[in-house]
Amino acid sequence: MKLVAMDFETANPAPQSACALGVTVLEEGELVLSESWRIRPVFGFDTFWPSYVRIHGITPAQVRDAPDFSQVFDTLRPWLKEAVLCAHNAAFDMAVLTACCRWYGLAALDNRYFCTVQLSRKVYPYLEHHRLNDVCDYMGIMLDHHDAGSDARGCALIVANTMNLLQIYEPLALAKACGVEVKTLSEL
């Protein structure tokens, strides 16, 4: 089965303000894509809050000539077909994905997804924190935290390492075995 790990960065709290997207795709356990894009946020949601810029370092000038979400989604869409999605703090990333799709009138997605924060809490309860950088440090995964491409890759590798640890190589079976809730995008 195909697993797509995603990470969005936003310009402000509005989910339509996506300014970067990172995606890492695992098919049958093999990394087949690791890509990131800068995104020009939706007009009206394109104010970059200084506190957000301090986190991810993306400025309005860096996205001025970037594609909008609908253009990035054209590239992303084939990778999402029949894929299980995951993200570290999936509620945030899946809300951004859904809000951007709705804004541009893109076909509704019905992919199933799960959260790797929940997965890491269940499988590695002894860690003091379960932030992406902490779990990646524990696993020896190199991470440029808040770079969307690096964060998506880190998220995918958390799943891959957990699959290897538990010897469960199907994402939905892994989530079920670990007691991690699986949701569907159409529920958002």
PDB file of C-alpha atoms in Angstrom:
ATOM      1  CA  MET A   1       0.000   0.000   0.000  1.00  0.00           C
ATOM      2  CA  LYS A   2       1.057   3.587  -0.660  1.00  0.00           C
ATOM      3  CA  LEU A   3       1.777   5.935   2.254  1.00  0.00           C
ATOM      4  CA  VAL A   4       1.979   9.694   1.698  1.00  0.00           C
ATOM      5  CA  ALA A   5       3.441  11.768   4.519  1.00  0.00           C
ATOM      6  CA  MET A   6       2.585  15.462   4.287  1.00  0.00           C
ATOM      7  CA  ASP A   7       3.644  18.645   6.000  1.00  0.00           C
ATOM      8  CA  PHE A   8       2.249  22.127   5.420  1.00  0.00           C
ATOM      9  CA  GLU A   9       3.600  25.453   6.561  1.00  0.00           C
ATOM     10  CA  THR A  10       1.177  28.371   6.685  1.00  0.00           C
ATOM     11  CA  ALA A  11       1.560  32.138   6.594  1.00  0.00           C
ATOM     12  CA  ASN A  12      -0.902  32.629   9.465  1.00  0.00           C
ATOM     13  CA  PRO A  13      -3.549  30.613  11.377  1.00  0.00           C
ATOM     14  CA  ALA A  14      -5.941  30.385   8.394  1.00  0.00           C
ATOM     15  CA  PRO A  15      -5.762  26.943   6.765  1.00  0.00           C
ATOM     16  CA  GLN A  16      -6.023  28.577   3.322  1.00  0.00           C
ATOM     17  CA  SER A  17      -2.700  30.351   3.954  1.00  0.00           C
ATOM     18  CA  ALA A  18      -0.521  27.388   2.923  1.00  0.00           C
ATOM     19  CA  CYS A  19       2.892  28.710   1.893  1.00  0.00           C
ATOM     20  CA  ALA A  20       4.820  25.413   1.673  1.00  0.00           C
ATOM     21  CA  LEU A  21       4.056  21.733   1.251  1.00  0.00           C
ATOM     22  CA  GLY A  22       6.342  18.759   1.697  1.00  0.00           C
ATOM     23  CA  VAL A  23       5.410  15.261   0.569  1.00  0.00           C
ATOM     24  CA  THR A  24       7.198  11.936   0.958  1.00  0.00           C
ATOM     25  CA  VAL A  25       5.754   8.815  -0.652  1.00  0.00           C
ATOM     26  CA  LEU A  26       6.497   5.244   0.391  1.00  0.00           C
ATOM     27  CA  GLU A  27       5.267   2.419  -1.846  1.00  0.00           C
ATOM     28  CA  GLU A  28       5.699  -1.118  -0.557  1.00  0.00           C
ATOM     29  CA  GLY A  29       8.138   0.301   1.990  1.00  0.00           C
ATOM     30  CA  GLU A  30      10.341   2.004  -0.593  1.00  0.00           C
ATOM     31  CA  LEU A  31      10.785   5.773  -0.707  1.00  0.00           C
ATOM     32  CA  VAL A  32       9.689   6.787  -4.218  1.00  0.00           C
ATOM     33  CA  LEU A  33       9.208  10.550  -3.858  1.00  0.00           C
ATOM     34  CA  SER A  34      10.379  13.257  -1.519  1.00  0.00           C
ATOM     35  CA  GLU A  35       9.422  16.700  -2.766  1.00  0.00           C
ATOM     36  CA  SER A  36       8.523  20.138  -1.494  1.00  0.00           C
ATOM     37  CA  TRP A  37       6.985  23.234  -2.975  1.00  0.00           C
ATOM     38  CA  ARG A  38       6.659  26.850  -1.965  1.00  0.00           C
ATOM     39  CA  ILE A  39       3.066  27.971  -2.434  1.00  0.00           C
ATOM     40  CA  ARG A  40       1.614  31.423  -3.020  1.00  0.00           C
ATOM     41  CA  PRO A  41      -1.167  31.675  -0.406  1.00  0.00           C
ATOM     42  CA  VAL A  42      -4.742  32.428  -1.379  1.00  0.00           C
ATOM     43  CA  PHE A  43      -5.453  36.143  -1.822  1.00  0.00           C
ATOM     44  CA  GLY A  44      -7.079  37.430   1.339  1.00  0.00           C
ATOM     45  CA  PHE A  45      -5.232  34.811   3.409  1.00  0.00           C
ATOM     46  CA  ASP A  46      -1.760  35.899   2.304  1.00  0.00           C
ATOM     47  CA  THR A  47      -0.679  38.029   5.263  1.00  0.00           C
ATOM     48  CA  PHE A  48       2.480  36.566   6.772  1.00  0.00           C
ATOM     49  CA  TRP A  49       2.397  36.835  10.536  1.00  0.00           C
ATOM     50  CA  PRO A  50       5.871  37.547  11.965  1.00  0.00           C
ATOM     51  CA  SER A  51       5.508  34.734  14.505  1.00  0.00           C
ATOM     52  CA  TYR A  52       4.927  32.238  11.663  1.00  0.00           C
ATOM     53  CA  VAL A  53       7.849  33.588   9.631  1.00  0.00           C
ATOM     54  CA  ARG A  54      10.068  33.117  12.707  1.00  0.00           C
ATOM     55  CA  ILE A  55       9.037  29.453  12.814  1.00  0.00           C
ATOM     56  CA  HIS A  56       9.478  28.461   9.160  1.00  0.00           C
ATOM     57  CA  GLY A  57      11.512  31.321   7.704  1.00  0.00           C
ATOM     58  CA  ILE A  58       9.298  31.746   4.626  1.00  0.00           C
ATOM     59  CA  THR A  59       8.627  35.342   3.601  1.00  0.00           C
ATOM     60  CA  PRO A  60       6.150  36.899   1.158  1.00  0.00           C
ATOM     61  CA  ALA A  61       8.997  37.644  -1.262  1.00  0.00           C
ATOM     62  CA  GLN A  62       9.905  33.942  -1.385  1.00  0.00           C
ATOM     63  CA  VAL A  63       6.431  32.944  -2.564  1.00  0.00           C
ATOM     64  CA  ARG A  64       5.588  35.939  -4.775  1.00  0.00           C
ATOM     65  CA  ASP A  65       6.253  33.944  -7.962  1.00  0.00           C
ATOM     66  CA  ALA A  66       5.410  30.515  -6.520  1.00  0.00           C
ATOM     67  CA  PRO A  67       2.530  28.445  -7.888  1.00  0.00           C
ATOM     68  CA  ASP A  68      -0.773  28.564  -6.074  1.00  0.00           C
ATOM     69  CA  PHE A  69      -2.113  25.472  -4.325  1.00  0.00           C
ATOM     70  CA  SER A  70      -4.199  24.348  -7.293  1.00  0.00           C
ATOM     71  CA  GLN A  71      -1.082  24.194  -9.477  1.00  0.00           C
ATOM     72  CA  VAL A  72       0.840  22.201  -6.869  1.00  0.00           C
ATOM     73  CA  PHE A  73      -2.164  19.937  -6.391  1.00  0.00           C
ATOM     74  CA  ASP A  74      -2.110  19.026 -10.100  1.00  0.00           C
ATOM     75  CA  THR A  75       1.333  17.497  -9.475  1.00  0.00           C
ATOM     76  CA  LEU A  76       0.311  15.961  -6.160  1.00  0.00           C
ATOM     77  CA  ARG A  77      -3.024  14.411  -7.192  1.00  0.00           C
ATOM     78  CA  PRO A  78      -1.626  11.224  -8.866  1.00  0.00           C
ATOM     79  CA  TRP A  79       0.426  10.446  -5.746  1.00  0.00           C
ATOM     80  CA  LEU A  80      -2.685  10.633  -3.554  1.00  0.00           C
ATOM     81  CA  LYS A  81      -4.605   8.040  -5.541  1.00  0.00           C
ATOM     82  CA  GLU A  82      -5.354   5.065  -3.265  1.00  0.00           C
ATOM     83  CA  ALA A  83      -2.873   6.345  -0.672  1.00  0.00           C
ATOM     84  CA  VAL A  84      -3.057   6.395   3.099  1.00  0.00           C
ATOM     85  CA  LEU A  85      -1.959   9.801   4.376  1.00  0.00           C
ATOM     86  CA  CYS A  86      -0.121  10.675   7.544  1.00  0.00           C
ATOM     87  CA  ALA A  87       1.252  13.777   9.190  1.00  0.00           C
ATOM     88  CA  HIS A  88       2.777  14.744  12.506  1.00  0.00           C
ATOM     89  CA  ASN A  89      -0.199  16.572  14.041  1.00  0.00           C
ATOM     90  CA  ALA A  90      -2.462  15.377  11.251  1.00  0.00           C
ATOM     91  CA  ALA A  91      -5.440  17.469  12.364  1.00  0.00           C
ATOM     92  CA  PHE A  92      -3.566  20.600  11.262  1.00  0.00           C
ATOM     93  CA  ASP A  93      -2.161  19.310   7.972  1.00  0.00           C
ATOM     94  CA  MET A  94      -5.358  17.592   6.859  1.00  0.00           C
ATOM     95  CA  ALA A  95      -7.375  20.724   7.683  1.00  0.00           C
ATOM     96  CA  VAL A  96      -5.019  22.769   5.484  1.00  0.00           C
ATOM     97  CA  LEU A  97      -5.247  20.223   2.659  1.00  0.00           C
ATOM     98  CA  THR A  98      -9.043  20.131   2.827  1.00  0.00           C
ATOM     99  CA  ALA A  99      -9.453  23.916   3.132  1.00  0.00           C
ATOM    100  CA  CYS A 100      -7.186  24.577   0.149  1.00  0.00           C
ATOM    101  CA  CYS A 101      -8.968  21.968  -1.978  1.00  0.00           C
ATOM    102  CA  ARG A 102     -12.331  23.499  -1.100  1.00  0.00           C
ATOM    103  CA  TRP A 103     -11.133  27.043  -1.806  1.00  0.00           C
ATOM    104  CA  TYR A 104     -10.022  26.090  -5.313  1.00  0.00           C
ATOM    105  CA  GLY A 105     -13.065  23.883  -5.978  1.00  0.00           C
ATOM    106  CA  LEU A 106     -10.929  20.770  -6.358  1.00  0.00           C
ATOM    107  CA  ALA A 107     -12.545  17.337  -6.214  1.00  0.00           C
ATOM    108  CA  ALA A 108     -13.145  16.196  -2.649  1.00  0.00           C
ATOM    109  CA  LEU A 109     -10.635  13.714  -1.299  1.00  0.00           C
ATOM    110  CA  ASP A 110     -11.642  10.643   0.657  1.00  0.00           C
ATOM    111  CA  ASN A 111      -8.218   9.318   1.655  1.00  0.00           C
ATOM    112  CA  ARG A 112      -7.802   7.737   5.046  1.00  0.00           C
ATOM    113  CA  TYR A 113      -5.164   9.252   7.322  1.00  0.00           C
ATOM    114  CA  PHE A 114      -3.583   8.944  10.730  1.00  0.00           C
ATOM    115  CA  CYS A 115      -1.406  11.033  13.003  1.00  0.00           C
ATOM    116  CA  THR A 116       2.206  10.154  13.727  1.00  0.00           C
ATOM    117  CA  VAL A 117       2.098  12.119  16.995  1.00  0.00           C
ATOM    118  CA  GLN A 118      -0.512   9.600  18.175  1.00  0.00           C
ATOM    119  CA  LEU A 119       1.562   6.746  16.750  1.00  0.00           C
ATOM    120  CA  SER A 120       4.707   7.870  18.560  1.00  0.00           C
ATOM    121  CA  ARG A 121       2.829   8.343  21.845  1.00  0.00           C
ATOM    122  CA  LYS A 122       1.480   4.792  21.629  1.00  0.00           C
ATOM    123  CA  VAL A 123       4.697   3.073  20.543  1.00  0.00           C
ATOM    124  CA  TYR A 124       7.278   5.237  22.333  1.00  0.00           C
ATOM    125  CA  PRO A 125       5.486   6.306  25.535  1.00  0.00           C
ATOM    126  CA  TYR A 126       8.782   6.659  27.394  1.00  0.00           C
ATOM    127  CA  LEU A 127       9.852   9.681  25.333  1.00  0.00           C
ATOM    128  CA  GLU A 128       9.523  12.908  27.287  1.00  0.00           C
ATOM    129  CA  HIS A 129       8.089  14.743  24.265  1.00  0.00           C
ATOM    130  CA  HIS A 130       6.568  13.548  20.992  1.00  0.00           C
ATOM    131  CA  ARG A 131       7.258  16.599  18.842  1.00  0.00           C
ATOM    132  CA  LEU A 132       8.558  15.767  15.382  1.00  0.00           C
ATOM    133  CA  ASN A 133      12.086  16.899  16.155  1.00  0.00           C
ATOM    134  CA  ASP A 134      12.170  14.885  19.398  1.00  0.00           C
ATOM    135  CA  VAL A 135      10.950  11.650  17.794  1.00  0.00           C
ATOM    136  CA  CYS A 136      13.314  12.108  14.843  1.00  0.00           C
ATOM    137  CA  ASP A 137      16.233  12.745  17.240  1.00  0.00           C
ATOM    138  CA  TYR A 138      15.360   9.557  19.116  1.00  0.00           C
ATOM    139  CA  MET A 139      15.309   7.578  15.845  1.00  0.00           C
ATOM    140  CA  GLY A 140      18.455   9.186  14.444  1.00  0.00           C
ATOM    141  CA  ILE A 141      16.542  10.816  11.571  1.00  0.00           C
ATOM    142  CA  MET A 142      18.187  13.983  10.284  1.00  0.00           C
ATOM    143  CA  LEU A 143      15.675  16.831  10.273  1.00  0.00           C
ATOM    144  CA  ASP A 144      15.652  20.477   9.239  1.00  0.00           C
ATOM    145  CA  HIS A 145      12.650  21.224  11.436  1.00  0.00           C
ATOM    146  CA  HIS A 146       9.904  23.382   9.884  1.00  0.00           C
ATOM    147  CA  ASP A 147      11.225  22.831   6.384  1.00  0.00           C
ATOM    148  CA  ALA A 148       8.143  21.212   4.850  1.00  0.00           C
ATOM    149  CA  GLY A 149      10.092  18.695   2.753  1.00  0.00           C
ATOM    150  CA  SER A 150      12.291  17.634   5.647  1.00  0.00           C
ATOM    151  CA  ASP A 151       9.336  17.386   8.029  1.00  0.00           C
ATOM    152  CA  ALA A 152       7.369  15.198   5.585  1.00  0.00           C
ATOM    153  CA  ARG A 153      10.403  12.939   5.134  1.00  0.00           C
ATOM    154  CA  GLY A 154      10.876  12.721   8.918  1.00  0.00           C
ATOM    155  CA  CYS A 155       7.226  11.798   9.362  1.00  0.00           C
ATOM    156  CA  ALA A 156       7.449   9.055   6.714  1.00  0.00           C
ATOM    157  CA  LEU A 157      10.589   7.648   8.308  1.00  0.00           C
ATOM    158  CA  ILE A 158       8.922   7.544  11.732  1.00  0.00           C
ATOM    159  CA  VAL A 159       6.264   5.317  10.179  1.00  0.00           C
ATOM    160  CA  ALA A 160       8.839   3.198   8.316  1.00  0.00           C
ATOM    161  CA  ASN A 161      10.964   2.717  11.452  1.00  0.00           C
ATOM    162  CA  THR A 162       7.891   1.807  13.489  1.00  0.00           C
ATOM    163  CA  MET A 163       6.825  -0.670  10.814  1.00  0.00           C
ATOM    164  CA  ASN A 164      10.253  -2.291  11.008  1.00  0.00           C
ATOM    165  CA  LEU A 165      10.174  -2.347  14.804  1.00  0.00           C
ATOM    166  CA  LEU A 166       6.750  -3.993  14.958  1.00  0.00           C
ATOM    167  CA  GLN A 167       7.108  -5.948  11.704  1.00  0.00           C
ATOM    168  CA  ILE A 168       3.775  -4.624  10.447  1.00  0.00           C
ATOM    169  CA  TYR A 169       4.290  -3.310   6.939  1.00  0.00           C
ATOM    170  CA  GLU A 170       0.844  -2.056   5.992  1.00  0.00           C
ATOM    171  CA  PRO A 171      -0.011   1.477   7.248  1.00  0.00           C
ATOM    172  CA  LEU A 172      -3.620   0.824   8.248  1.00  0.00           C
ATOM    173  CA  ALA A 173      -2.718  -2.434   9.977  1.00  0.00           C
ATOM    174  CA  LEU A 174       0.047  -0.592  11.836  1.00  0.00           C
ATOM    175  CA  ALA A 175      -2.344   2.116  12.999  1.00  0.00           C
ATOM    176  CA  LYS A 176      -4.904  -0.457  14.127  1.00  0.00           C
ATOM    177  CA  ALA A 177      -2.337  -2.575  15.978  1.00  0.00           C
ATOM    178  CA  CYS A 178      -1.074   0.522  17.792  1.00  0.00           C
ATOM    179  CA  GLY A 179      -4.538   1.816  18.672  1.00  0.00           C
ATOM    180  CA  VAL A 180      -4.142   4.921  16.504  1.00  0.00           C
ATOM    181  CA  GLU A 181      -7.344   6.407  15.151  1.00  0.00           C
ATOM    182  CA  VAL A 182      -7.726   6.355  11.360  1.00  0.00           C
ATOM    183  CA  LYS A 183      -9.932   9.070   9.910  1.00  0.00           C
ATOM    184  CA  THR A 184     -11.145   9.957   6.431  1.00  0.00           C
ATOM    185  CA  LEU A 185     -10.657  13.343   4.757  1.00  0.00           C
ATOM    186  CA  SER A 186     -14.303  13.424   3.707  1.00  0.00           C
ATOM    187  CA  GLU A 187     -15.184  13.665   7.420  1.00  0.00           C
ATOM    188  CA  LEU A 188     -13.534  17.087   7.664  1.00  0.00           C
TER     189      LEU A 188
END
